[in-house]
PDB file of C-alpha atoms in Angstrom:
ATOM      1  CA  UNK A  14      16.607  18.176   9.658  1.00 66.00           C
ATOM      2  CA  UNK A  15      14.894  19.296  12.384  1.00 86.00           C
ATOM      3  CA  UNK A  16      16.603  20.010  16.080  1.00 90.00           C
ATOM      4  CA  UNK A  17      20.137  18.055  15.382  1.00 93.00           C
ATOM      5  CA  UNK A  18      20.540  20.978  12.828  1.00 92.00           C
ATOM      6  CA  UNK A  19      23.925  20.714  12.043  1.00 93.00           C
ATOM      7  CA  UNK A  20      24.172  17.099  14.320  1.00 96.00           C
ATOM      8  CA  UNK A  21      22.684  15.453  11.962  1.00 96.00           C
ATOM      9  CA  UNK A  22      24.441  13.548   9.841  1.00 96.00           C
ATOM     10  CA  UNK A  23      26.899  12.866  13.386  1.00 97.00           C
ATOM     11  CA  UNK A  24      23.803  11.009  14.612  1.00 98.00           C
ATOM     12  CA  UNK A  25      22.811   9.303  11.806  1.00 97.00           C
ATOM     13  CA  UNK A  26      25.885   7.949  11.447  1.00 98.00           C
ATOM     14  CA  UNK A  27      26.359   7.058  14.706  1.00 98.00           C
ATOM     15  CA  UNK A  28      22.971   5.403  13.910  1.00 98.00           C
ATOM     16  CA  UNK A  29      24.549   3.211  11.667  1.00 98.00           C
ATOM     17  CA  UNK A  30      27.902   2.239  13.192  1.00 98.00           C
ATOM     18  CA  UNK A  31      26.122   0.846  16.726  1.00 98.00           C
ATOM     19  CA  UNK A  32      23.240  -0.869  14.109  1.00 98.00           C
ATOM     20  CA  UNK A  33      26.095  -3.083  13.022  1.00 98.00           C
ATOM     21  CA  UNK A  34      27.414  -3.394  16.755  1.00 98.00           C
ATOM     22  CA  UNK A  35      24.206  -4.494  17.178  1.00 98.00           C
ATOM     23  CA  UNK A  36      23.714  -6.858  14.422  1.00 98.00           C
ATOM     24  CA  UNK A  37      26.898  -8.495  15.083  1.00 97.00           C
ATOM     25  CA  UNK A  38      26.234  -9.197  18.538  1.00 97.00           C
ATOM     26  CA  UNK A  39      22.854 -10.712  16.997  1.00 97.00           C
ATOM     27  CA  UNK A  40      24.675 -12.682  14.821  1.00 96.00           C
ATOM     28  CA  UNK A  41      27.108 -13.937  17.552  1.00 96.00           C
ATOM     29  CA  UNK A  42      24.975 -14.792  20.625  1.00 97.00           C
ATOM     30  CA  UNK A  43      22.772 -17.168  18.701  1.00 95.00           C
ATOM     31  CA  UNK A  44      25.556 -19.138  17.988  1.00 95.00           C
ATOM     32  CA  UNK A  45      27.075 -18.872  21.529  1.00 97.00           C
ATOM     33  CA  UNK A  46      23.815 -20.400  22.933  1.00 97.00           C
ATOM     34  CA  UNK A  47      23.854 -23.349  20.095  1.00 95.00           C
ATOM     35  CA  UNK A  48      27.627 -24.138  21.568  1.00 95.00           C
ATOM     36  CA  UNK A  49      25.969 -23.695  25.833  1.00 96.00           C
ATOM     37  CA  UNK A  50      23.369 -25.621  24.689  1.00 94.00           C
ATOM     38  CA  UNK A  51      25.712 -28.218  23.488  1.00 93.00           C
ATOM     39  CA  UNK A  52      27.294 -28.403  26.444  1.00 93.00           C
ATOM     40  CA  UNK A  53      27.386 -30.577  29.838  1.00 92.00           C
ATOM     41  CA  UNK A  54      25.471 -28.506  32.268  1.00 91.00           C
ATOM     42  CA  UNK A  55      27.743 -29.921  35.167  1.00 91.00           C
ATOM     43  CA  UNK A  56      31.013 -29.214  32.354  1.00 93.00           C
ATOM     44  CA  UNK A  57      33.485 -26.716  33.407  1.00 95.00           C
ATOM     45  CA  UNK A  58      32.684 -25.632  29.566  1.00 96.00           C
ATOM     46  CA  UNK A  59      29.115 -24.715  30.638  1.00 95.00           C
ATOM     47  CA  UNK A  60      30.499 -21.906  32.887  1.00 95.00           C
ATOM     48  CA  UNK A  61      32.717 -20.841  29.924  1.00 97.00           C
ATOM     49  CA  UNK A  62      29.887 -20.314  28.078  1.00 97.00           C
ATOM     50  CA  UNK A  63      27.751 -18.367  30.487  1.00 97.00           C
ATOM     51  CA  UNK A  64      30.824 -15.796  30.696  1.00 98.00           C
ATOM     52  CA  UNK A  65      30.904 -15.156  27.406  1.00 98.00           C
ATOM     53  CA  UNK A  66      27.101 -14.901  26.705  1.00 98.00           C
ATOM     54  CA  UNK A  67      27.052 -12.277  29.412  1.00 98.00           C
ATOM     55  CA  UNK A  68      30.402 -10.668  27.995  1.00 98.00           C
ATOM     56  CA  UNK A  69      28.497 -10.140  24.818  1.00 98.00           C
ATOM     57  CA  UNK A  70      25.527  -9.030  26.042  1.00 98.00           C
ATOM     58  CA  UNK A  71      26.670  -6.558  28.912  1.00 98.00           C
ATOM     59  CA  UNK A  72      29.647  -5.463  26.515  1.00 98.00           C
ATOM     60  CA  UNK A  73      28.369  -5.348  23.215  1.00 98.00           C
ATOM     61  CA  UNK A  74      24.680  -5.806  22.663  1.00 98.00           C
ATOM     62  CA  UNK A  75      22.970  -4.285  25.497  1.00 98.00           C
ATOM     63  CA  UNK A  76      25.218  -1.006  24.869  1.00 98.00           C
ATOM     64  CA  UNK A  77      24.494  -1.158  21.173  1.00 98.00           C
ATOM     65  CA  UNK A  78      21.083  -1.947  21.125  1.00 98.00           C
ATOM     66  CA  UNK A  79      20.580   1.615  23.927  1.00 98.00           C
ATOM     67  CA  UNK A  80      22.575   3.337  21.309  1.00 98.00           C
ATOM     68  CA  UNK A  81      20.706   2.474  18.438  1.00 98.00           C
ATOM     69  CA  UNK A  82      17.402   3.022  20.271  1.00 98.00           C
ATOM     70  CA  UNK A  83      18.788   6.453  21.075  1.00 98.00           C
ATOM     71  CA  UNK A  84      19.742   8.175  18.210  1.00 98.00           C
ATOM     72  CA  UNK A  85      17.147   6.815  16.532  1.00 98.00           C
ATOM     73  CA  UNK A  86      14.266   7.943  18.120  1.00 97.00           C
ATOM     74  CA  UNK A  87      16.392  11.306  17.678  1.00 97.00           C
ATOM     75  CA  UNK A  88      16.611  11.037  14.049  1.00 97.00           C
ATOM     76  CA  UNK A  89      12.738  10.447  14.012  1.00 96.00           C
ATOM     77  CA  UNK A  90      11.556  13.474  16.123  1.00 95.00           C
ATOM     78  CA  UNK A  91      13.957  15.552  14.054  1.00 95.00           C
ATOM     79  CA  UNK A  92      13.209  14.144  10.357  1.00 93.00           C
ATOM     80  CA  UNK A  93       9.731  13.782  10.981  1.00 90.00           C
ATOM     81  CA  UNK A  94       9.451  10.403   9.598  1.00 94.00           C
ATOM     82  CA  UNK A  95       6.614   8.705  12.426  1.00 95.00           C
ATOM     83  CA  UNK A  96       3.856   9.097   9.448  1.00 96.00           C
ATOM     84  CA  UNK A  97       5.700   7.522   6.635  1.00 97.00           C
ATOM     85  CA  UNK A  98       4.271   4.166   5.849  1.00 97.00           C
ATOM     86  CA  UNK A  99       8.230   2.773   5.503  1.00 97.00           C
ATOM     87  CA  UNK A 100       9.130   4.032   8.274  1.00 97.00           C
ATOM     88  CA  UNK A 101       6.357   2.593  10.318  1.00 97.00           C
ATOM     89  CA  UNK A 102       7.096  -0.670   8.800  1.00 98.00           C
ATOM     90  CA  UNK A 103      10.220  -0.514   9.664  1.00 98.00           C
ATOM     91  CA  UNK A 104       9.377   0.310  13.330  1.00 98.00           C
ATOM     92  CA  UNK A 105       7.726  -2.601  13.496  1.00 98.00           C
ATOM     93  CA  UNK A 106      10.705  -4.608  12.642  1.00 98.00           C
ATOM     94  CA  UNK A 107      12.729  -3.240  14.991  1.00 98.00           C
ATOM     95  CA  UNK A 108      10.349  -3.563  17.641  1.00 98.00           C
ATOM     96  CA  UNK A 109      10.224  -7.336  16.585  1.00 98.00           C
ATOM     97  CA  UNK A 110      14.424  -7.529  16.881  1.00 98.00           C
ATOM     98  CA  UNK A 111      14.528  -5.577  20.130  1.00 98.00           C
ATOM     99  CA  UNK A 112      12.033  -8.572  21.449  1.00 98.00           C
ATOM    100  CA  UNK A 113      14.245 -11.429  19.604  1.00 98.00           C
ATOM    101  CA  UNK A 114      17.470  -9.889  21.522  1.00 98.00           C
ATOM    102  CA  UNK A 115      14.834 -10.006  24.965  1.00 98.00           C
ATOM    103  CA  UNK A 116      14.298 -13.654  24.450  1.00 98.00           C
ATOM    104  CA  UNK A 117      17.994 -14.700  23.824  1.00 98.00           C
ATOM    105  CA  UNK A 118      18.819 -12.506  26.829  1.00 98.00           C
ATOM    106  CA  UNK A 119      16.228 -14.658  28.625  1.00 98.00           C
ATOM    107  CA  UNK A 120      17.286 -17.900  26.812  1.00 98.00           C
ATOM    108  CA  UNK A 121      20.932 -17.124  28.074  1.00 98.00           C
ATOM    109  CA  UNK A 122      19.642 -17.203  31.452  1.00 97.00           C
ATOM    110  CA  UNK A 123      17.479 -20.546  30.752  1.00 97.00           C
ATOM    111  CA  UNK A 124      20.470 -22.330  29.704  1.00 96.00           C
ATOM    112  CA  UNK A 125      22.975 -20.623  33.031  1.00 95.00           C
ATOM    113  CA  UNK A 126      20.617 -22.048  35.319  1.00 94.00           C
ATOM    114  CA  UNK A 127      21.254 -25.424  33.420  1.00 93.00           C
ATOM    115  CA  UNK A 128      17.702 -25.561  31.849  1.00 94.00           C
ATOM    116  CA  UNK A 129      17.964 -27.154  28.058  1.00 95.00           C
ATOM    117  CA  UNK A 130      14.032 -26.154  26.476  1.00 94.00           C
ATOM    118  CA  UNK A 131      14.962 -26.254  22.958  1.00 94.00           C
ATOM    119  CA  UNK A 132      17.283 -28.398  20.349  1.00 91.00           C
ATOM    120  CA  UNK A 133      20.256 -26.825  18.766  1.00 89.00           C
ATOM    121  CA  UNK A 134      18.639 -27.660  15.582  1.00 93.00           C
ATOM    122  CA  UNK A 135      16.030 -24.619  16.694  1.00 94.00           C
ATOM    123  CA  UNK A 136      18.393 -22.489  18.023  1.00 93.00           C
ATOM    124  CA  UNK A 137      20.166 -22.778  14.413  1.00 94.00           C
ATOM    125  CA  UNK A 138      17.115 -21.789  12.521  1.00 94.00           C
ATOM    126  CA  UNK A 139      16.096 -18.963  15.261  1.00 93.00           C
ATOM    127  CA  UNK A 140      19.897 -17.589  14.170  1.00 92.00           C
ATOM    128  CA  UNK A 141      18.314 -16.510  10.595  1.00 95.00           C
ATOM    129  CA  UNK A 142      15.744 -14.053  12.359  1.00 95.00           C
ATOM    130  CA  UNK A 143      18.318 -11.375  12.490  1.00 96.00           C
ATOM    131  CA  UNK A 144      19.639 -11.536   9.079  1.00 96.00           C
ATOM    132  CA  UNK A 145      16.037 -11.639   7.553  1.00 97.00           C
ATOM    133  CA  UNK A 146      14.879  -8.762   9.498  1.00 97.00           C
ATOM    134  CA  UNK A 147      18.103  -6.442   9.036  1.00 96.00           C
ATOM    135  CA  UNK A 148      17.850  -7.394   4.720  1.00 97.00           C
ATOM    136  CA  UNK A 149      13.992  -6.185   5.277  1.00 98.00           C
ATOM    137  CA  UNK A 150      15.223  -2.928   7.232  1.00 97.00           C
ATOM    138  CA  UNK A 151      17.119  -2.442   4.813  1.00 97.00           C
ATOM    139  CA  UNK A 152      15.306  -2.189   1.896  1.00 97.00           C
ATOM    140  CA  UNK A 153      12.863  -0.021   3.685  1.00 97.00           C
ATOM    141  CA  UNK A 154      15.210   2.390   4.522  1.00 96.00           C
ATOM    142  CA  UNK A 155      17.164   2.349   1.039  1.00 96.00           C
ATOM    143  CA  UNK A 156      13.798   1.726  -1.423  1.00 97.00           C
ATOM    144  CA  UNK A 157      11.459   3.832   1.063  1.00 96.00           C
ATOM    145  CA  UNK A 158       8.944   1.678  -1.577  1.00 94.00           C
ATOM    146  CA  UNK A 159       5.579   3.347  -0.137  1.00 91.00           C
TER     147      UNK A 159
END
């Protein structure tokens, strides 16, 4: 259990809890962006979506991602899993998911400026990214295929 000692399971539980919060936000924000995308940039509805997205990002998404990374890195250092192949692949997927998170936040800012760069269908397809990614991550963590 490494340097975490008896706190290891508590940190692991917190990690899982914050992953759930982060994933919930990653499922919600793309859907919000679809609705925002379809609103007229000059309408009052546009301002409502900007506000909703900002709250989701600042209250749920960003804090949850920071907590996931903090707990995850503590678990990594404590467990010594860094050199295991299953973990290395999982880590790549988590980095990808973090990049996706950053892209979503950036697209939120783009929409807030009134720019519509993607279609609603493209955003709907992008909504599948976190679901597919979390399936792969869970299989890697539970099954540890290599």
